Coordinates of C-alpha atoms in Angstrom, one line a residue:
X78 CA 118.0 128.1 116.0
X79 CA 119.4 124.7 116.2
X80 CA 115.8 123.2 116.6
X81 CA 114.7 125.1 113.4
X82 CA 117.6 123.6 111.5
X83 CA 116.9 120.1 112.7
X84 CA 113.2 120.5 112.0
X85 CA 113.9 121.5 108.3
X86 CA 116.5 118.7 107.9
X87 CA 113.9 116.2 109.0
X88 CA 111.3 117.6 106.6
X89 CA 113.9 117.5 103.7
X90 CA 115.2 113.9 104.5
X91 CA 111.7 112.4 104.9
X92 CA 110.2 114.3 102.0
X93 CA 112.9 113.2 99.6
X94 CA 113.1 109.6 101.0
X95 CA 109.3 109.2 100.6
X96 CA 109.4 110.8 97.2
X97 CA 111.9 108.4 95.8
X98 CA 110.5 105.3 97.4
X99 CA 106.9 105.9 96.4
X100 CA 108.2 107.1 93.0
X101 CA 110.0 103.8 92.6
X102 CA 106.8 101.9 93.2
X103 CA 104.8 104.0 90.7
X104 CA 107.3 104.2 87.8
X105 CA 110.4 102.5 86.5
X106 CA 113.4 104.4 88.0
X107 CA 115.6 101.4 87.5
X108 CA 116.3 101.0 91.2
X109 CA 117.8 104.5 91.5
X110 CA 114.7 105.8 93.4
X111 CA 114.9 102.9 95.8
X112 CA 118.6 103.5 96.6
X113 CA 118.1 107.2 97.1
X114 CA 114.9 106.8 99.1
X115 CA 116.4 104.2 101.4
X116 CA 119.6 106.4 101.9
X117 CA 117.6 109.5 102.9
X118 CA 115.2 107.6 105.3
X119 CA 118.0 105.7 107.0
X120 CA 119.9 108.9 107.5
X121 CA 116.8 110.6 109.0
X122 CA 116.3 107.8 111.5
X123 CA 120.0 107.7 112.3
X124 CA 120.3 111.3 113.3
X125 CA 117.0 111.4 115.2
X126 CA 116.7 108.0 116.9
X127 CA 118.6 107.8 120.1
X128 CA 119.6 104.1 120.3
X129 CA 120.1 101.1 118.0
X130 CA 117.0 99.2 119.1
X131 CA 114.7 102.2 118.4
X132 CA 116.5 102.8 115.1
X133 CA 115.8 99.3 114.0
X134 CA 112.2 99.3 115.1
X135 CA 111.3 102.6 113.4
X136 CA 113.1 101.5 110.2
X137 CA 111.1 98.3 110.3
X138 CA 107.8 100.1 110.7
X139 CA 108.5 102.6 107.9
X140 CA 109.6 99.9 105.4
X141 CA 106.8 97.6 106.3
X142 CA 104.5 100.5 105.4
X143 CA 106.3 100.8 102.0
X144 CA 105.8 96.9 101.6
X145 CA 102.1 97.2 102.4
X146 CA 101.7 99.9 99.7
X147 CA 103.4 97.7 97.2
X148 CA 101.3 94.7 98.0
X149 CA 98.1 96.7 97.8
X150 CA 99.0 98.2 94.5
X151 CA 100.2 94.9 92.9
X152 CA 97.8 92.3 94.4
X153 CA 94.9 93.6 96.4
X154 CA 93.9 96.9 94.7
X155 CA 91.4 98.1 97.3
X156 CA 93.5 100.7 99.2
X157 CA 93.2 99.2 102.6
X158 CA 96.9 98.0 103.0
X159 CA 98.1 101.2 101.3
X160 CA 96.3 103.3 104.0
X161 CA 97.8 101.2 106.8
X162 CA 101.2 101.6 105.1
X163 CA 101.0 105.3 104.9
X164 CA 99.8 105.3 108.6
X165 CA 102.8 103.3 109.6
X166 CA 105.2 105.6 107.8
X167 CA 103.8 108.6 109.4
X168 CA 103.8 107.0 112.9
X169 CA 107.5 106.0 112.6
X170 CA 108.8 109.4 111.4
X171 CA 106.7 111.3 114.0
X172 CA 107.7 109.0 116.9
X173 CA 111.4 109.4 116.0
X174 CA 111.3 113.2 116.0
X175 CA 112.8 115.0 119.1
X176 CA 110.0 117.4 119.4
X177 CA 106.4 117.9 118.4
X178 CA 107.3 120.5 115.7
X179 CA 109.9 118.2 114.2
X180 CA 107.4 115.3 114.2
X181 CA 104.8 117.6 112.5
X182 CA 107.3 118.5 109.8
X183 CA 108.3 114.9 109.3
X184 CA 104.7 113.9 108.8
X185 CA 104.3 116.7 106.3
X186 CA 107.4 115.3 104.6
X187 CA 105.7 111.9 104.1
X188 CA 102.5 113.5 102.8
X189 CA 104.2 115.9 100.4
X190 CA 106.7 113.3 99.2
X191 CA 103.9 110.9 98.4
X192 CA 101.9 113.5 96.6
X193 CA 104.7 114.9 94.6
X194 CA 105.8 111.4 93.5
X195 CA 102.6 111.3 91.5
X196 CA 104.1 113.8 89.1
X197 CA 106.6 111.1 88.0
X198 CA 103.7 109.3 86.3
X199 CA 103.8 112.1 83.7
X200 CA 107.5 111.5 82.9
X201 CA 108.5 107.9 83.3
X202 CA 107.1 104.5 82.4
X203 CA 104.3 103.5 84.7
X204 CA 104.5 100.3 86.6
X205 CA 101.7 97.7 86.8
X206 CA 100.0 99.1 89.9
X207 CA 96.3 99.6 90.9
X208 CA 95.1 98.6 87.4
X209 CA 91.9 96.9 88.7
X210 CA 90.7 100.2 90.3
X211 CA 91.8 102.7 87.7
X212 CA 90.8 100.6 84.6
X213 CA 94.0 101.7 82.8
X214 CA 94.7 98.5 81.0
X215 CA 93.4 98.6 77.5
X216 CA 93.4 95.7 75.1
X217 CA 93.4 97.2 71.6
X218 CA 92.9 95.6 68.1
X219 CA 96.6 96.2 67.2
X220 CA 97.5 94.0 70.1
X221 CA 95.4 91.1 68.9
X222 CA 92.6 91.2 71.2
X223 CA 89.8 91.9 68.6
X224 CA 87.8 88.8 69.4
X225 CA 88.0 89.3 73.1
X226 CA 86.9 93.0 72.8
X227 CA 83.9 92.1 70.7
X228 CA 82.7 89.5 73.1
X229 CA 83.0 91.8 76.1
X230 CA 81.5 94.8 74.3
X231 CA 78.4 92.8 73.7
X232 CA 77.9 92.7 77.5
X233 CA 77.1 96.5 77.7
X234 CA 73.6 97.0 78.8
X235 CA 73.1 93.4 80.0
X236 CA 72.1 92.4 83.5
X237 CA 73.5 89.8 85.7
X238 CA 74.3 89.0 89.4
X239 CA 77.3 89.2 91.6
X240 CA 78.9 85.9 92.6
X241 CA 81.1 87.6 95.2
X242 CA 81.1 90.9 97.1
X243 CA 82.5 93.7 94.9
X244 CA 84.9 95.9 96.9
X245 CA 85.0 97.3 94.2
X246 CA 86.4 94.3 92.2
X247 CA 84.5 91.0 92.2
X248 CA 83.1 88.1 90.2
X249 CA 79.8 88.5 88.2
X250 CA 77.7 86.1 86.2
X251 CA 76.0 87.2 82.9
X252 CA 74.1 84.7 80.7
X253 CA 75.5 81.9 82.8
X254 CA 79.1 82.9 82.3
X255 CA 81.3 84.3 85.0
X256 CA 83.5 87.5 84.5
X257 CA 85.7 89.7 86.6
X258 CA 83.9 93.0 87.1
X259 CA 84.4 96.3 88.9
X260 CA 81.9 98.8 90.3
X261 CA 82.3 102.6 90.2
X262 CA 83.8 102.9 93.7
X263 CA 80.7 101.2 95.1
X264 CA 80.6 98.3 97.5
X265 CA 78.1 95.8 96.0
X266 CA 77.2 92.7 98.1
X267 CA 77.1 89.2 96.8
X268 CA 73.9 88.0 95.1
X269 CA 73.0 91.5 93.9
X270 CA 71.5 92.3 90.5
X271 CA 73.8 94.4 88.4
X272 CA 73.9 96.1 84.9
X273 CA 76.9 96.5 82.7
X274 CA 77.7 100.2 82.1
X275 CA 80.9 100.0 80.1
X276 CA 83.7 97.8 79.0
X277 CA 87.4 98.7 78.7
X278 CA 89.3 95.8 77.3
X279 CA 88.4 92.9 79.6
X280 CA 87.4 95.3 82.4
X281 CA 83.7 95.3 83.0
X282 CA 82.2 98.3 84.8
X283 CA 78.8 97.6 86.5
X284 CA 76.2 99.4 88.6
X285 CA 73.9 98.0 91.3
X286 CA 70.3 97.5 90.4
X287 CA 69.0 95.6 93.4
X288 CA 70.1 93.2 96.1
X289 CA 68.4 90.8 98.5
X290 CA 67.9 93.4 101.1
X291 CA 65.7 95.4 98.7
X292 CA 63.4 92.4 98.2

């Protein structure tokens, strides 16, 4: 019965800790999410990790994972570091658990906590994260971007080529001018011919027409 209690405590602590920490990255919780999340996670590792050196190591791996998610969402925007970060978080809580069952529940806590934190986007102010992928930034007339919008809207239907690889964000050239473009979750290699499908503010959505390998 004691193992069951410990198992559920691990699930609860990891789930809540991950929920608040990921939630703090996604929305503006004014630091409260970070404080609560760190508290829950530290307490989890404290009660499950047998010695100080292991405690420090597992905490380091978990919070480096959180840092990777932040860097990906803020700077890189391709999901690679975020995936590595989640993997590190899962590894740290599973390795710290006293049994396979406890580790499994801790992993579930990471996954469920991360998923449920997305619900906060419907309630709180969203942070500037993963905008290059989601195309959420909109430059509207009431914000003074009329001229920019008109210039970019004229690109719809035009063709050009990629100056860099698009993974899915990259640099394109249309009519001799370079722009930042994004593909529809498609990896387009450098020097490929592309067509502009849509424009959202200054975000240019393109599709692949052909590349050098097709020639």
